[in-house]
Amino acid sequence: QLPEDPLNKHPSLPSSVSAASPQERWLVIDRKVYDISHFCRRHPGGSRVISHYAGQDATDPFIAFHLDKALVRKYMSPLLIGELAPDQPIFEPSKNKRLVEDFRELRATVEKMGLLNPNHTFFILHLCHILLLDVAAWLTIWYFGSSIVPFLFSAVLLGTVQTQAGWLQHDFGHLSVFSTSKWNHWVHKFVIGHLKGAPASWWNHLHFQHHAKPNCFRKDPDINMHPLLFALGKILSVELGVKKKKFMPYNHQHKYFFIIGPPALLPLYFQWYIFYFVVQRKQWVDLAWMLTFYVRFFLTYLPLLEMKGILGLFLLVRFIESNWFVWVTQMNHIPMHIDYDKNVDWFSTQLQATCNVHHSLFNDWFSGHLNFQIEHHLFPTMPRHNYWKVAPLVKSLCAKHGIEYQCKPLLTAFADIVHSLKDSGELWLDAYLHK
């Protein structure tokens, strides 16, 4: 037996290998059993993301996340401790065998179509438009002065720069721009560090966990605001109510979301936490990259604005970016299924936790192509300019297996965040009072 998942205690996956102590962590890739108990701390993607698959078959996420699989397998060789017995099933009972097979065929088709190959011109142009907006923001105050109108216009431009740079660093972080991980990682540090003032290691630590187990409580850090701030999802909200837990007045969360959600996340939380993260984890290279952003920002605007004006501009830019970022990133996930990890197949895991927003030039630009959230989650290393090409194939697979493929207008997606918070808050209140 494989050691059980240390977090949620899912049933172990049968194997021909003897049982290990509860502290050990094993997983299966292509029927081979690997002991990641010590390696997880050295795992380039972070210890938690790989540990979330302890006691489970991780074949499909392994394929999804890694570019050079042959190279990675060489590093995996010392971790190999056995193989599943011939009489054991290929697929875990909790996974849809036919769906797994069909998705792997789709993956092979995607590779043959070249949809995992990037168009470097696309990303160069995207970077250029960010740099042009950055220069335009400075020129606005330099030419028109620091009165209220040019000051606010410059802040909007800089907020756009920060948000669009956020979408671009997301591309490099997912290894979807260059064919080698090394180049993606280096440019990622430049974009997120120098253009945004944030650490790449922090983003990697959180974001890969989110992709590995989206909307899975205690495994997806993006829903860590449950239960301290919000009651999320129907199942977890009722569970909170039944246990008579009340950290916040959840029946009003759809109202206070407008106060502690979009306006506050970046300027009041992320802005200080990123510094704590890099110092606490001794990520000095990331800290150096971050400091180049803040030095550049203050030196370029110091001749134009007093220190008070610079701080005001910086906070306003973070406020604009925060609102933009939260609405876009939450519209695809908060209204969807949220629960503990049930160890279902990769395709089902992503489809039940994600939805799309209609395809248009504006929606694509505004969301950094995260309006194709389903395709992005199924193929995290796919360059975003190819999402629209694979979408019809994903829809066909959903139709074949009777899985809902949700796609909605942008404003409807925003409204659904509020509606879902209202619904889960009411479910919590009913369970809290009557169950």
XYZ file of C-alpha atoms in Angstrom:
435
model
C 0.000 0.000 0.000
C 1.115 3.563 -0.731
C 1.219 5.775 2.347
C -1.988 7.744 2.702
C -2.326 11.380 1.731
C -1.051 13.184 4.837
C -3.625 15.965 4.503
C -6.959 14.422 3.646
C -6.451 10.718 4.333
C -7.680 9.422 1.001
C -7.551 5.663 0.479
C -4.135 4.502 -0.580
C -3.413 3.361 -4.102
C -2.609 -0.375 -4.168
C 0.949 -1.358 -5.044
C 3.351 -4.244 -4.809
C 5.472 -2.210 -2.429
C 5.274 -2.776 1.312
C 3.495 -0.198 3.456
C 5.599 2.663 4.780
C 5.299 4.841 7.855
C 2.667 7.628 7.827
C 5.427 10.253 7.608
C 6.583 8.937 4.236
C 5.127 10.193 0.977
C 4.894 8.061 -2.117
C 3.154 8.662 -5.443
C 2.662 6.846 -8.742
C 3.611 7.989 -12.254
C 3.036 5.578 -15.142
C 2.607 2.675 -12.672
C 6.010 3.349 -11.104
C 6.124 4.160 -7.389
C 8.343 7.032 -6.188
C 9.299 7.938 -2.646
C 9.190 11.742 -2.445
C 9.452 11.965 1.352
C 12.764 13.846 1.273
C 12.805 15.015 -2.338
C 9.666 17.106 -1.879
C 11.706 19.725 -0.023
C 14.021 20.049 -3.051
C 11.261 19.924 -5.648
C 11.716 22.948 -7.983
C 7.971 23.572 -8.054
C 7.766 23.589 -4.256
C 7.276 20.932 -1.600
C 3.547 21.331 -1.214
C 2.467 20.943 -4.823
C 4.101 17.518 -5.162
C 3.020 16.466 -1.659
C -0.611 17.110 -2.572
C -0.404 13.958 -4.702
C 1.029 11.726 -1.966
C -0.841 8.425 -2.029
C -2.244 9.145 -5.498
C -1.494 8.575 -9.169
C 0.164 11.759 -10.466
C 0.701 10.743 -14.103
C -1.471 13.413 -15.736
C -0.304 16.372 -13.618
C 3.300 15.248 -14.177
C 2.749 15.399 -17.933
C 0.886 18.706 -17.694
C 3.469 20.619 -15.663
C 6.832 19.549 -17.120
C 8.406 20.552 -20.434
C 11.396 18.202 -20.716
C 9.957 15.019 -19.260
C 12.947 12.881 -20.270
C 15.277 15.143 -18.293
C 12.965 15.148 -15.267
C 12.743 11.351 -15.309
C 16.525 11.138 -14.932
C 16.265 13.037 -11.661
C 13.378 10.792 -10.637
C 15.373 7.565 -11.006
C 16.870 7.638 -7.467
C 13.354 8.062 -6.085
C 12.008 4.919 -7.757
C 11.195 2.235 -5.171
C 8.910 -0.142 -7.033
C 6.107 -0.709 -9.485
C 2.424 -1.501 -9.187
C 1.721 -5.215 -9.181
C 0.464 -6.604 -12.520
C -2.884 -7.535 -10.984
C -3.553 -3.986 -9.797
C -5.783 -1.727 -11.953
C -4.203 1.000 -14.072
C -6.682 3.600 -12.840
C -7.811 4.414 -9.322
C -11.474 3.647 -8.528
C -12.226 7.350 -8.015
C -11.217 8.178 -11.603
C -13.159 7.808 -14.841
C -11.101 5.324 -16.881
C -12.640 6.171 -20.249
C -12.330 9.908 -19.621
C -8.671 9.559 -18.639
C -7.954 7.643 -21.836
C -9.842 10.148 -23.992
C -8.066 13.110 -22.419
C -4.679 11.511 -23.012
C -5.642 11.091 -26.656
C -6.606 14.765 -26.726
C -3.249 15.655 -25.200
C -1.467 13.691 -27.937
C -3.549 15.487 -30.576
C -2.672 18.863 -29.081
C 1.018 18.034 -29.243
C 0.758 16.866 -32.853
C -1.074 20.073 -33.822
C 1.783 22.113 -32.357
C -0.497 23.944 -29.927
C 2.150 23.805 -27.206
C 4.599 25.750 -29.388
C 4.807 29.488 -28.634
C 4.688 32.402 -31.045
C 7.516 34.572 -29.752
C 6.297 37.587 -31.727
C 3.089 37.572 -29.694
C 4.960 37.815 -26.395
C 7.457 40.409 -27.691
C 4.595 42.653 -28.812
C 2.854 42.176 -25.496
C 5.996 43.181 -23.610
C 6.440 46.212 -25.889
C 2.913 47.452 -25.256
C 3.564 47.215 -21.497
C 6.792 49.203 -21.779
C 5.119 51.840 -23.979
C 2.316 52.312 -21.465
C 4.905 52.604 -18.696
C 6.717 55.365 -20.586
C 3.408 57.079 -21.464
C 2.488 57.231 -17.765
C 5.725 59.063 -16.941
C 5.455 61.394 -19.933
C 1.901 62.334 -18.918
C 3.036 63.825 -15.610
C 6.279 65.209 -17.090
C 4.426 67.119 -19.826
C 1.065 68.010 -18.236
C 2.212 68.372 -14.638
C 0.962 66.780 -11.447
C -2.530 68.258 -11.286
C -5.401 65.896 -10.576
C -6.316 64.925 -14.165
C -2.842 63.936 -15.448
C -2.076 62.374 -12.052
C -5.159 60.112 -12.254
C -4.593 59.356 -15.941
C -1.018 58.332 -15.222
C -2.233 56.119 -12.360
C -4.662 54.362 -14.717
C -1.871 53.777 -17.219
C 0.424 52.416 -14.503
C -2.380 50.223 -13.140
C -2.783 48.809 -16.633
C 0.979 48.247 -16.836
C 0.994 46.350 -13.561
C -1.974 44.179 -14.479
C -0.748 43.372 -17.977
C 2.735 42.640 -16.612
C 0.987 40.299 -14.203
C -0.536 38.382 -17.081
C 2.848 38.302 -18.849
C 4.761 36.996 -15.831
C 2.057 34.343 -15.602
C 3.072 33.160 -19.084
C 6.735 32.818 -18.147
C 5.896 31.255 -14.801
C 3.973 28.523 -16.614
C 6.931 27.847 -18.935
C 4.828 28.672 -21.973
C 7.130 31.148 -23.768
C 10.471 29.348 -24.219
C 11.193 25.699 -24.952
C 13.468 25.349 -21.927
C 12.554 25.833 -18.284
C 15.770 27.753 -17.587
C 14.961 30.642 -19.931
C 11.355 30.836 -18.741
C 12.515 31.034 -15.122
C 15.087 33.755 -15.789
C 12.744 36.018 -17.741
C 10.020 35.305 -15.203
C 12.251 36.797 -12.498
C 12.757 39.914 -14.614
C 9.078 40.457 -15.422
C 7.612 39.742 -11.987
C 10.591 41.194 -10.121
C 11.659 44.261 -12.087
C 8.368 45.166 -13.767
C 6.097 44.359 -10.805
C 8.186 44.251 -7.627
C 7.129 40.740 -6.582
C 9.112 37.505 -6.043
C 8.974 34.650 -8.547
C 9.446 32.096 -5.754
C 6.326 33.353 -3.982
C 4.250 33.080 -7.159
C 5.555 29.578 -7.902
C 4.876 28.412 -4.350
C 1.214 29.476 -4.458
C 0.207 29.182 -8.077
C 1.361 25.651 -8.848
C -0.582 24.385 -5.843
C -3.656 26.112 -7.217
C -3.250 24.397 -10.571
C -2.541 20.998 -9.071
C -5.676 20.938 -6.905
C -7.959 23.856 -7.865
C -10.736 24.657 -5.380
C -9.622 21.809 -3.113
C -9.739 23.020 0.475
C -6.394 22.820 2.303
C -4.585 22.195 -0.980
C -5.448 25.247 -3.105
C -4.046 28.376 -1.405
C -6.329 30.567 -3.520
C -9.253 29.577 -1.285
C -7.386 30.003 1.998
C -9.768 32.872 2.861
C -12.182 30.095 3.841
C -13.205 30.072 6.666
C -11.429 33.049 8.257
C -12.950 35.661 5.931
C -15.461 33.908 3.679
C -17.578 30.767 3.583
C -16.881 29.300 0.135
C -18.822 26.668 -1.786
C -22.023 24.910 -0.843
C -20.439 21.902 0.861
C -17.890 23.765 2.976
C -20.366 26.491 3.944
C -22.888 23.977 5.251
C -20.085 22.168 7.091
C -19.141 25.420 8.836
C -22.728 26.034 9.831
C -23.256 22.520 11.169
C -20.103 22.877 13.274
C -21.454 26.235 14.576
C -18.354 28.114 13.419
C -18.605 31.843 12.792
C -15.422 33.801 12.135
C -17.317 36.433 10.137
C -20.996 37.242 9.456
C -20.917 35.105 6.304
C -24.538 35.898 5.427
C -23.250 39.407 4.614
C -20.077 38.326 2.816
C -21.417 39.329 -0.602
C -21.450 42.895 0.772
C -18.154 43.101 2.632
C -16.458 41.405 -0.324
C -16.502 44.862 -1.958
C -14.472 46.220 0.974
C -11.934 43.524 1.867
C -11.813 41.779 -1.516
C -10.942 43.624 -4.752
C -9.785 46.949 -3.220
C -7.656 45.523 -0.424
C -5.928 42.315 -1.531
C -2.826 43.822 -3.135
C -2.264 47.099 -1.255
C -3.137 45.794 2.232
C -1.962 42.166 2.088
C 0.228 41.118 -0.831
C 2.295 44.307 -0.711
C 3.791 43.563 2.710
C 3.532 39.758 2.653
C 5.837 39.372 -0.359
C 8.681 40.975 1.595
C 8.023 38.738 4.575
C 8.036 35.720 2.237
C 11.406 36.392 0.593
C 13.157 37.282 3.854
C 11.682 34.369 5.789
C 12.685 31.924 3.003
C 15.992 33.691 2.255
C 15.160 34.238 -1.414
C 17.813 36.929 -1.838
C 17.896 36.859 -5.651
C 14.176 37.521 -5.765
C 14.569 40.314 -3.224
C 17.251 41.932 -5.383
C 14.988 41.848 -8.433
C 12.127 43.315 -6.386
C 14.246 46.186 -5.113
C 15.161 47.201 -8.675
C 11.455 47.873 -9.293
C 10.999 50.081 -6.236
C 14.265 51.960 -6.841
C 13.327 52.573 -10.477
C 9.800 53.712 -9.590
C 10.892 56.212 -6.956
C 13.878 57.563 -8.914
C 11.862 58.153 -12.093
C 8.973 59.928 -10.342
C 10.973 61.788 -7.669
C 11.863 64.682 -10.051
C 8.148 65.056 -10.910
C 6.385 64.507 -7.585
C 7.109 65.074 -3.933
C 7.511 62.020 -1.718
C 3.888 62.291 -0.622
C 2.789 62.334 -4.251
C 4.927 59.321 -5.127
C 3.469 57.285 -2.261
C -0.032 58.338 -3.237
C 0.575 57.371 -6.850
C 2.022 54.015 -5.834
C -0.923 53.142 -3.567
C -3.431 54.261 -6.185
C -1.740 52.081 -8.804
C -1.862 49.081 -6.454
C -5.542 49.849 -5.748
C -6.391 49.849 -9.465
C -4.376 46.704 -10.083
C -5.951 44.949 -7.091
C -9.511 45.532 -8.296
C -8.647 44.403 -11.814
C -6.730 41.346 -10.604
C -9.298 40.071 -8.100
C -12.347 40.340 -10.328
C -10.591 38.567 -13.222
C -8.951 35.793 -11.190
C -11.987 34.995 -9.043
C -14.641 34.972 -11.771
C -13.422 31.605 -13.040
C -13.270 29.795 -9.691
C -15.343 31.190 -6.793
C -18.715 30.337 -8.424
C -17.560 26.783 -9.166
C -17.461 23.572 -7.122
C -15.373 23.875 -3.935
C -14.720 20.883 -1.680
C -12.031 18.697 -0.162
C -9.817 16.768 -2.582
C -11.678 13.707 -3.868
C -8.805 12.463 -6.052
C -10.813 12.465 -9.270
C -9.169 12.419 -12.704
C -7.255 15.429 -14.045
C -9.940 16.447 -16.554
C -12.762 16.338 -14.009
C -10.645 18.088 -11.379
C -10.122 21.073 -13.683
C -13.598 21.224 -15.237
C -15.487 21.222 -11.953
C -13.343 24.071 -10.608
C -13.125 26.354 -13.662
C -15.331 28.169 -16.152
C -14.713 30.357 -19.189
C -15.678 33.860 -20.294
C -16.644 34.656 -23.878
C -13.867 35.071 -26.419
C -13.314 38.599 -27.781
C -10.329 40.852 -28.423
C -11.165 42.954 -25.380
C -11.867 40.009 -23.053
C -8.657 38.293 -24.163
C -6.595 41.427 -23.478
C -8.408 42.447 -20.303
C -8.040 39.009 -18.687
C -4.681 38.005 -20.161
C -6.553 35.183 -21.930
C -7.651 33.805 -18.561
C -11.150 33.936 -19.993
C -10.020 30.555 -21.396
C -9.515 29.268 -17.866
C -10.622 25.703 -18.685
C -8.052 25.270 -21.441
C -5.390 26.957 -19.356
C -5.944 24.561 -16.467
C -6.001 21.471 -18.659
C -2.807 22.521 -20.490
C -0.927 24.873 -18.129
C 2.188 25.117 -20.349
C 0.192 25.956 -23.496
C 0.880 29.476 -24.863
C -2.247 31.536 -24.308
C -2.592 32.571 -27.944
C -3.530 28.951 -28.723
C -6.338 28.532 -26.182
C -9.048 29.414 -28.684
C -7.750 26.728 -31.034
C -8.022 23.892 -28.518
C -11.337 25.063 -27.027
C -13.559 23.236 -29.590
C -11.725 19.962 -28.890
C -12.250 20.382 -25.145
C -15.936 21.160 -25.709
C -16.322 17.973 -27.751
C -14.756 15.883 -25.008
C -17.057 17.483 -22.435
C -20.109 16.753 -24.611
C -19.038 13.147 -25.109
C -18.835 12.529 -21.351
C -21.764 14.693 -20.290
C -19.594 17.261 -18.483
C -20.772 20.858 -18.378
C -18.523 23.336 -20.201
C -19.413 26.693 -18.705
C -18.814 29.856 -20.728
C -20.455 33.191 -19.933
C -20.299 36.953 -20.650
C -17.709 38.972 -18.722
C -20.175 40.980 -16.620
C -22.165 37.843 -15.837
C -18.963 36.209 -14.621
C -18.322 39.177 -12.308
C -21.881 39.070 -10.989
C -21.649 35.324 -10.371
C -18.878 35.931 -7.825
C -21.258 38.026 -5.732
C -24.201 35.671 -6.266
C -22.174 32.633 -5.219
C -20.962 34.405 -2.064
C -24.547 35.341 -1.238
C -25.766 31.774 -1.796
C -23.018 30.147 0.268
C -23.561 32.708 3.030
C -27.252 31.843 3.177
C -26.455 28.127 3.248
C -24.084 28.743 6.151
C -26.688 30.736 8.068
C -29.378 28.101 7.578
C -27.050 25.326 8.770
C -25.796 27.478 11.644
C -29.307 28.155 12.922
C -31.197 24.990 12.109
C -28.836 21.996 11.743
